mmCIF file of N, CA and C in Angstrom:
data_model
loop_
_atom_site.group_PDB
_atom_site.id
_atom_site.type_symbol
_atom_site.label_atom_id
_atom_site.label_comp_id
_atom_site.label_asym_id
_atom_site.label_seq_id
_atom_site.Cartn_x
_atom_site.Cartn_y
_atom_site.Cartn_z
ATOM 1 N N UNK A 1 17.091 187.358 -81.271
ATOM 2 C CA UNK A 1 17.488 188.302 -82.313
ATOM 3 C C UNK A 1 18.088 187.719 -83.569
ATOM 4 N N UNK A 2 17.918 187.818 -84.671
ATOM 5 C CA UNK A 2 18.600 187.058 -85.678
ATOM 6 C C UNK A 2 19.669 187.802 -86.083
ATOM 7 N N UNK A 3 20.824 187.313 -86.861
ATOM 8 C CA UNK A 3 21.997 188.065 -87.330
ATOM 9 C C UNK A 3 21.491 189.062 -88.339
ATOM 10 N N UNK A 4 20.328 188.776 -89.223
ATOM 11 C CA UNK A 4 20.124 189.701 -89.970
ATOM 12 C C UNK A 4 19.460 191.142 -89.157
ATOM 13 N N UNK A 5 18.533 190.847 -88.320
ATOM 14 C CA UNK A 5 17.924 192.153 -87.699
ATOM 15 C C UNK A 5 19.036 192.852 -86.779
ATOM 16 N N UNK A 6 20.106 192.036 -86.337
ATOM 17 C CA UNK A 6 21.020 192.877 -85.493
ATOM 18 C C UNK A 6 21.740 193.624 -86.659
ATOM 19 N N UNK A 7 22.190 193.062 -87.735
ATOM 20 C CA UNK A 7 22.908 193.897 -88.597
ATOM 21 C C UNK A 7 22.060 195.054 -89.013
ATOM 22 N N UNK A 8 20.808 194.877 -89.320
ATOM 23 C CA UNK A 8 19.887 196.192 -89.710
ATOM 24 C C UNK A 8 20.158 197.200 -88.393
ATOM 25 N N UNK A 9 19.825 196.675 -87.191
ATOM 26 C CA UNK A 9 19.867 197.765 -86.203
ATOM 27 C C UNK A 9 21.096 198.377 -86.128
ATOM 28 N N UNK A 10 22.247 197.831 -86.349
ATOM 29 C CA UNK A 10 23.324 198.551 -86.388
ATOM 30 C C UNK A 10 23.517 199.189 -87.501
ATOM 31 N N UNK A 11 23.143 199.234 -88.799
ATOM 32 C CA UNK A 11 23.210 200.014 -89.934
ATOM 33 C C UNK A 11 22.359 201.157 -89.349
ATOM 34 N N UNK A 12 21.230 200.988 -89.085
ATOM 35 C CA UNK A 12 20.430 202.110 -88.601
ATOM 36 C C UNK A 12 20.862 203.138 -87.780
ATOM 37 N N UNK A 13 21.459 202.533 -86.417
ATOM 38 C CA UNK A 13 22.363 203.453 -85.540
ATOM 39 C C UNK A 13 23.400 204.415 -86.161
ATOM 40 N N UNK A 14 23.936 203.416 -87.223
ATOM 41 C CA UNK A 14 25.173 204.533 -87.889
ATOM 42 C C UNK A 14 24.701 205.290 -88.818
ATOM 43 N N UNK A 15 23.636 205.199 -89.447
ATOM 44 C CA UNK A 15 22.864 206.199 -90.076
ATOM 45 C C UNK A 15 22.414 207.402 -89.319
ATOM 46 N N UNK A 16 22.038 207.052 -88.167
ATOM 47 C CA UNK A 16 21.439 208.170 -87.169
ATOM 48 C C UNK A 16 22.602 208.757 -86.855
ATOM 49 N N UNK A 17 23.987 208.309 -86.310
ATOM 50 C CA UNK A 17 25.074 209.004 -85.949
ATOM 51 C C UNK A 17 25.717 209.789 -87.210
ATOM 52 N N UNK A 18 25.442 209.476 -88.450
ATOM 53 C CA UNK A 18 26.037 210.079 -89.658
ATOM 54 C C UNK A 18 25.382 211.523 -89.774
ATOM 55 N N UNK A 19 23.547 211.346 -89.622
ATOM 56 C CA UNK A 19 22.870 212.226 -89.463
ATOM 57 C C UNK A 19 23.240 213.482 -88.499
ATOM 58 N N UNK A 20 23.306 212.899 -87.439
ATOM 59 C CA UNK A 20 23.539 213.712 -86.120
ATOM 60 C C UNK A 20 24.839 214.566 -86.597
ATOM 61 N N UNK A 21 25.914 213.826 -86.838
ATOM 62 C CA UNK A 21 27.306 214.603 -86.879
ATOM 63 C C UNK A 21 26.950 215.658 -88.213
ATOM 64 N N UNK A 22 26.399 215.372 -88.867
ATOM 65 C CA UNK A 22 26.139 216.214 -90.280
ATOM 66 C C UNK A 22 25.508 217.587 -89.873
ATOM 67 N N UNK A 23 24.321 217.403 -88.730
ATOM 68 C CA UNK A 23 23.586 218.652 -88.548
ATOM 69 C C UNK A 23 24.649 219.192 -87.514
ATOM 70 N N UNK A 24 25.330 218.507 -86.781
ATOM 71 C CA UNK A 24 26.450 219.257 -85.872
ATOM 72 C C UNK A 24 27.475 220.076 -86.773
ATOM 73 N N UNK A 25 27.863 219.374 -87.722
ATOM 74 C CA UNK A 25 28.909 220.134 -88.506
ATOM 75 C C UNK A 25 28.401 221.198 -89.246
ATOM 76 N N UNK A 26 27.071 221.096 -89.660
ATOM 77 C CA UNK A 26 26.466 222.395 -90.380
ATOM 78 C C UNK A 26 26.154 223.349 -89.342
ATOM 79 N N UNK A 27 25.882 223.234 -87.938
ATOM 80 C CA UNK A 27 25.508 224.197 -87.240
ATOM 81 C C UNK A 27 26.920 224.839 -86.643
ATOM 82 N N UNK A 28 27.888 224.135 -86.595
ATOM 83 C CA UNK A 28 29.071 224.726 -86.522
ATOM 84 C C UNK A 28 29.740 225.683 -87.455
ATOM 85 N N UNK A 29 29.467 225.190 -88.902
ATOM 86 C CA UNK A 29 29.930 226.076 -89.865
ATOM 87 C C UNK A 29 29.107 227.407 -89.875
ATOM 88 N N UNK A 30 27.923 227.327 -89.663
ATOM 89 C CA UNK A 30 26.827 228.400 -89.594
ATOM 90 C C UNK A 30 27.341 229.579 -88.454
ATOM 91 N N UNK A 31 27.497 228.745 -87.280
ATOM 92 C CA UNK A 31 28.355 229.906 -86.248
ATOM 93 C C UNK A 31 29.636 230.389 -86.691
ATOM 94 N N UNK A 32 30.170 229.508 -87.171
ATOM 95 C CA UNK A 32 31.514 230.169 -87.457
ATOM 96 C C UNK A 32 31.554 231.348 -88.667
ATOM 97 N N UNK A 33 30.473 231.047 -89.387
ATOM 98 C CA UNK A 33 30.094 231.983 -90.583
ATOM 99 C C UNK A 33 29.796 233.508 -89.957
ATOM 100 N N UNK A 34 28.788 233.036 -89.066
ATOM 101 C CA UNK A 34 28.161 234.327 -88.199
ATOM 102 C C UNK A 34 29.383 235.088 -87.766
ATOM 103 N N UNK A 35 30.497 234.677 -87.007
ATOM 104 C CA UNK A 35 31.735 235.403 -86.461
ATOM 105 C C UNK A 35 32.591 236.035 -87.770
ATOM 106 N N UNK A 36 32.717 235.176 -88.911
ATOM 107 C CA UNK A 36 33.416 236.060 -89.687
ATOM 108 C C UNK A 36 32.590 237.171 -90.298
ATOM 109 N N UNK A 37 31.263 237.024 -90.419
ATOM 110 C CA UNK A 37 30.700 238.392 -90.982
ATOM 111 C C UNK A 37 30.495 239.218 -89.627
ATOM 112 N N UNK A 38 30.444 239.163 -88.443
ATOM 113 C CA UNK A 38 30.711 240.293 -87.413
ATOM 114 C C UNK A 38 31.986 240.563 -87.375
ATOM 115 N N UNK A 39 33.256 239.853 -87.551
ATOM 116 C CA UNK A 39 34.426 240.507 -87.659
ATOM 117 C C UNK A 39 34.703 241.290 -88.955
ATOM 118 N N UNK A 40 34.098 241.027 -89.802
ATOM 119 C CA UNK A 40 34.160 241.795 -91.201
ATOM 120 C C UNK A 40 33.430 242.965 -91.148
ATOM 121 N N UNK A 41 32.474 243.008 -90.516
ATOM 122 C CA UNK A 41 31.774 244.524 -90.409
ATOM 123 C C UNK A 41 32.837 245.398 -89.428
ATOM 124 N N UNK A 42 33.325 244.956 -88.441
ATOM 125 C CA UNK A 42 34.403 245.728 -87.578
ATOM 126 C C UNK A 42 35.333 246.152 -88.571
ATOM 127 N N UNK A 43 35.745 245.194 -89.387
ATOM 128 C CA UNK A 43 37.199 245.443 -90.376
ATOM 129 C C UNK A 43 36.482 246.493 -91.408
ATOM 130 N N UNK A 44 35.395 246.642 -91.876
ATOM 131 C CA UNK A 44 34.784 247.588 -92.729
ATOM 132 C C UNK A 44 34.621 248.915 -92.021
ATOM 133 N N UNK A 45 34.263 249.070 -90.644
ATOM 134 C CA UNK A 45 34.114 250.273 -90.063
ATOM 135 C C UNK A 45 35.125 250.899 -89.704
ATOM 136 N N UNK A 46 36.588 250.074 -89.402
ATOM 137 C CA UNK A 46 37.780 250.702 -89.028
ATOM 138 C C UNK A 46 38.406 250.784 -90.591
ATOM 139 N N UNK A 47 38.075 250.234 -91.807
ATOM 140 C CA UNK A 47 38.731 250.627 -92.917
ATOM 141 C C UNK A 47 38.226 251.959 -93.309
ATOM 142 N N UNK A 48 36.742 252.307 -93.212
ATOM 143 C CA UNK A 48 36.002 253.594 -93.514
ATOM 144 C C UNK A 48 36.646 254.620 -92.794
ATOM 145 N N UNK A 49 36.937 254.329 -91.306
ATOM 146 C CA UNK A 49 37.686 255.244 -90.658
ATOM 147 C C UNK A 49 38.782 255.992 -90.994
ATOM 148 N N UNK A 50 39.646 254.825 -91.541
ATOM 149 C CA UNK A 50 40.810 255.152 -91.963
ATOM 150 C C UNK A 50 41.017 255.872 -93.210
ATOM 151 N N UNK A 51 40.083 255.393 -94.144
ATOM 152 C CA UNK A 51 39.995 256.309 -95.518
ATOM 153 C C UNK A 51 39.868 257.584 -95.510
ATOM 154 N N UNK A 52 38.429 257.736 -94.543
ATOM 155 C CA UNK A 52 37.905 259.236 -94.625
ATOM 156 C C UNK A 52 38.702 260.131 -93.310
ATOM 157 N N UNK A 53 39.788 259.391 -92.666
ATOM 158 C CA UNK A 53 40.562 260.286 -91.630
ATOM 159 C C UNK A 53 39.481 260.868 -90.470
ATOM 160 N N UNK A 54 38.582 260.051 -90.466
ATOM 161 C CA UNK A 54 37.487 260.318 -89.215
ATOM 162 C C UNK A 54 37.615 259.506 -88.193
ATOM 163 N N UNK A 55 37.202 259.713 -87.099
ATOM 164 C CA UNK A 55 37.139 259.098 -85.778
ATOM 165 C C UNK A 55 35.739 258.047 -85.986
ATOM 166 N N UNK A 56 36.129 256.728 -85.801
ATOM 167 C CA UNK A 56 35.005 255.880 -85.875
ATOM 168 C C UNK A 56 33.637 256.070 -85.252
ATOM 169 N N UNK A 57 32.511 255.972 -85.624
ATOM 170 C CA UNK A 57 31.570 256.096 -84.755
ATOM 171 C C UNK A 57 31.243 255.418 -83.826
ATOM 172 N N UNK A 58 31.232 255.785 -82.517
ATOM 173 C CA UNK A 58 30.818 254.758 -81.545
ATOM 174 C C UNK A 58 29.444 254.611 -81.335
ATOM 175 N N UNK A 59 28.979 253.219 -81.393
ATOM 176 C CA UNK A 59 27.498 252.734 -81.025
ATOM 177 C C UNK A 59 27.201 252.392 -79.564
ATOM 178 N N UNK A 60 26.144 253.017 -79.340
ATOM 179 C CA UNK A 60 25.928 252.726 -77.722
ATOM 180 C C UNK A 60 25.741 251.292 -77.399
ATOM 181 N N UNK A 61 26.205 250.784 -76.274
ATOM 182 C CA UNK A 61 26.465 249.335 -75.737
ATOM 183 C C UNK A 61 25.192 249.333 -74.821
ATOM 184 N N UNK A 62 24.477 248.415 -75.106
ATOM 185 C CA UNK A 62 23.248 248.030 -74.331
ATOM 186 C C UNK A 62 23.549 246.876 -73.281
#
């Protein structure tokens, strides 16, 4: 194996690592964003119940 091919192989491996880490970072950000949306939904229901002075509607749990 020549020095040039070894460098190319290392460079390709590092590019694959960066791509994998970018996908991982993106997926974690989307999961986190989903949790934020879910929590915001709960907050809006509680806010509506507080403003209207009504008991919050209970949704059935399946």
